[in-house]
Short mmCIF file of C-alpha atoms (C1' of nucleotides) in Angstrom, two decimals:
data_model
loop_
_atom_site.label_atom_id
_atom_site.label_comp_id
_atom_site.label_asym_id
_atom_site.label_seq_id
_atom_site.Cartn_x
_atom_site.Cartn_y
_atom_site.Cartn_z
CA MET T 35 -11.58 118.84 91.62
CA PRO T 36 -11.81 116.73 88.58
CA ALA T 37 -11.52 118.99 85.63
CA GLN T 38 -15.02 119.41 84.42
CA LYS T 39 -15.01 117.83 81.03
CA LYS T 40 -17.31 118.66 78.24
CA ILE T 41 -20.74 118.67 79.67
CA LYS T 42 -23.31 117.56 77.24
CA SER T 43 -26.99 118.20 77.30
CA THR T 44 -27.55 116.54 80.60
CA LYS T 45 -31.00 117.96 80.75
CA GLN T 46 -31.99 115.73 77.90
CA LYS T 47 -30.49 112.75 79.63
CA LEU T 48 -32.45 113.66 82.68
CA ALA T 49 -35.55 113.65 80.58
CA THR T 50 -34.69 110.06 79.75
CA VAL T 51 -34.14 109.14 83.35
CA ASN T 52 -37.32 110.87 84.23
CA PRO T 53 -39.65 109.98 81.38
CA SER T 54 -42.57 111.76 82.90
CA GLY T 55 -42.97 113.86 79.81
CA LYS T 56 -44.73 116.62 81.58
CA LYS T 57 -44.00 120.28 81.47
CA GLU T 58 -40.56 121.67 81.96
CA GLU T 59 -39.23 120.99 85.40
CA SER T 60 -38.09 123.83 87.53
CA PHE T 61 -34.45 124.22 88.23
CA PHE T 62 -34.49 122.57 91.59
CA GLU T 63 -36.51 119.65 90.43
CA LEU T 64 -33.73 119.08 87.96
CA VAL T 65 -31.28 119.27 90.79
CA PHE T 66 -33.31 116.77 92.76
CA GLU T 67 -33.24 114.36 89.87
CA VAL T 68 -29.48 114.47 89.78
CA ALA T 69 -29.15 114.28 93.53
CA ARG T 70 -31.26 111.17 93.62
CA GLN T 71 -28.87 109.48 91.23
CA ILE T 72 -26.03 109.76 93.69
CA PRO T 73 -25.06 106.20 94.63
CA LYS T 74 -24.98 105.26 98.27
CA GLY T 75 -21.63 105.84 99.85
CA ARG T 76 -20.67 108.48 97.31
CA VAL T 77 -20.80 112.24 97.38
CA THR T 78 -20.80 115.07 94.91
CA SER T 79 -20.58 118.81 94.95
CA TYR T 80 -22.97 121.62 94.23
CA GLY T 81 -20.71 122.88 91.49
CA ALA T 82 -20.65 119.48 89.80
CA ILE T 83 -24.40 119.31 89.73
CA ALA T 84 -24.66 122.88 88.57
CA ALA T 85 -22.15 122.27 85.82
CA CYS T 86 -23.99 119.12 84.88
CA LEU T 87 -27.13 121.12 84.42
CA GLY T 88 -25.27 123.63 82.34
CA THR T 89 -25.35 126.39 84.92
CA LYS T 90 -22.08 125.87 86.72
CA LEU T 91 -22.01 129.52 87.64
CA SER T 92 -25.13 129.00 89.66
CA ALA T 93 -23.96 126.53 92.22
CA ARG T 94 -25.81 128.58 94.78
CA MET T 95 -29.06 127.69 93.13
CA VAL T 96 -28.20 124.03 93.54
CA GLY T 97 -27.63 124.47 97.21
CA TRP T 98 -30.71 126.50 97.51
CA ALA T 99 -32.71 123.94 95.62
CA MET T 100 -31.66 121.52 98.31
CA ASN T 101 -33.60 123.69 100.64
CA GLY T 102 -36.60 121.67 99.66
CA ALA T 103 -34.74 118.38 99.57
CA GLY T 104 -36.63 117.01 102.52
CA LYS T 105 -39.96 118.37 101.36
CA VAL T 106 -40.21 116.49 98.12
CA LYS T 107 -40.88 112.88 97.35
CA PRO T 108 -39.01 110.79 97.12
CA LYS T 109 -36.66 112.30 99.58
CA VAL T 110 -33.46 113.74 98.18
CA PRO T 111 -30.19 112.62 99.75
CA ALA T 112 -28.98 116.12 100.32
CA HIS T 113 -26.41 114.84 102.79
CA ARG T 114 -24.46 113.42 99.85
CA VAL T 115 -24.10 116.86 98.40
CA VAL T 116 -21.31 119.00 99.79
CA ASN T 117 -19.36 121.96 98.58
CA ARG T 118 -16.35 121.61 96.34
CA ASN T 119 -14.03 121.10 99.30
CA GLY T 120 -16.06 118.20 100.59
CA MET T 121 -17.15 120.29 103.51
CA LEU T 122 -20.60 119.77 105.00
CA THR T 123 -21.67 123.34 104.47
CA GLY T 124 -25.31 122.39 104.40
CA LYS T 125 -25.46 120.53 107.65
CA HIS T 126 -27.00 123.50 109.40
CA HIS T 127 -30.08 123.04 107.31
CA PHE T 128 -30.74 119.53 108.51
CA ALA T 129 -32.86 118.70 111.49
CA THR T 130 -29.67 118.61 113.52
CA GLU T 131 -26.11 119.45 112.57
CA GLU T 132 -25.09 115.94 113.47
CA LEU T 133 -27.66 114.33 111.25
CA MET T 134 -25.85 114.97 108.02
CA GLN T 135 -22.59 113.56 109.30
CA GLN T 136 -24.32 110.59 110.83
CA LEU T 137 -26.06 109.77 107.59
CA LEU T 138 -22.78 109.92 105.73
CA GLU T 139 -20.96 107.75 108.25
CA LYS T 140 -23.83 105.34 108.12
CA GLU T 141 -23.09 104.89 104.44
CA GLY T 142 -19.43 104.27 105.09
CA ILE T 143 -18.26 107.80 104.45
CA LYS T 144 -15.87 109.14 107.04
CA VAL T 145 -16.31 112.70 108.12
CA LYS T 146 -13.74 114.71 109.99
CA ASP T 147 -13.99 118.34 110.95
CA ASP T 148 -17.14 118.70 108.86
CA THR T 149 -15.25 117.51 105.85
CA VAL T 150 -15.61 114.29 103.88
CA VAL T 151 -12.50 112.14 104.14
CA ASP T 152 -11.16 111.00 100.76
CA PHE T 153 -13.61 113.32 99.13
CA GLU T 154 -11.87 113.06 95.79
CA LYS T 155 -12.09 109.30 95.88
CA LEU T 156 -15.72 109.26 96.88
CA PHE T 157 -16.58 112.05 94.51
CA TRP T 158 -19.29 111.12 92.07
CA ASP T 159 -19.53 113.09 88.90
CA PRO T 160 -23.10 113.51 87.62
CA ALA T 161 -21.76 113.83 84.12
CA GLU T 162 -20.52 110.24 84.34
CA GLU T 163 -23.95 108.97 85.12
CA PHE T 164 -25.63 110.69 82.22
CA MET T 165 -22.95 110.04 79.69
"C1'" DC Y 100 -42.93 145.06 90.46
"C1'" DT Y 101 -38.44 145.88 93.07
"C1'" DC Y 102 -35.28 144.49 96.58
"C1'" DC Y 103 -32.97 141.02 99.33
"C1'" DT Y 104 -31.07 136.84 100.26
"C1'" DG Y 105 -28.83 132.34 99.77
"C1'" DA Y 106 -26.60 124.89 101.60
"C1'" DC Y 107 -21.37 128.12 96.04
"C1'" DT Y 108 -17.31 129.47 93.26
"C1'" DC Y 109 -13.88 131.95 91.22
"C1'" DA Y 110 -10.72 135.79 90.84
"C1'" DG Y 111 -8.16 139.31 92.91
"C1'" DC Y 112 -5.56 141.40 96.73
"C1'" DG V 49 -1.99 131.34 101.44
"C1'" DG V 50 -6.09 133.28 103.78
"C1'" DC V 51 -9.67 136.92 103.27
"C1'" DT V 52 -12.93 139.77 100.40
"C1'" DG V 53 -15.82 140.92 96.75
"C1'" DA V 54 -18.51 139.97 92.85
"C1'" DG V 55 -21.40 136.94 89.88
"C1'" DC V 56 -24.71 133.55 89.44
"C1'" DC V 57 -30.55 132.69 89.25
"C1'" DA V 58 -34.77 131.79 91.52
"C1'" DG V 59 -38.08 132.54 94.94
"C1'" DG V 60 -40.03 135.04 98.86
"C1'" DA V 61 -41.39 139.60 101.16
#
DNA sequence: CTCCTGACTCAGC
DNA sequence: GGCTGAGCCAGGA
């Protein structure tokens, strides 16, 4: 795990990325925004996103937010989000358990034993993007 | 309104 | 070094 550096007000940065100055977005919409920023062929963790949003203790909420990942538009690449070990803990929530892995492999990410190979190398820190 | 649960994480044993 | 318990917050019953 890359030591989580000083997280700044990422929410504000998100507001910049998403200049639809409407009402406050719910927590998972915020999560979706971050998730959509994940570059192809890269992955991140629930904790990283949570920390990025300032609620690192609520990584569960991030994962849960992903529950609606396929129900929103544009679609959220939930398959690029794994737990802090790089394990595909959320694959059971996809259409099929193989789907998540297939999507990852399709993007050049190798998956072995439900775990992303070279996870640390492929890890994408949301804080980097909004810095 | 209260209770339960959950795609995580960390700390303790 | 693996397993267990507790904390986290939001939404659904």
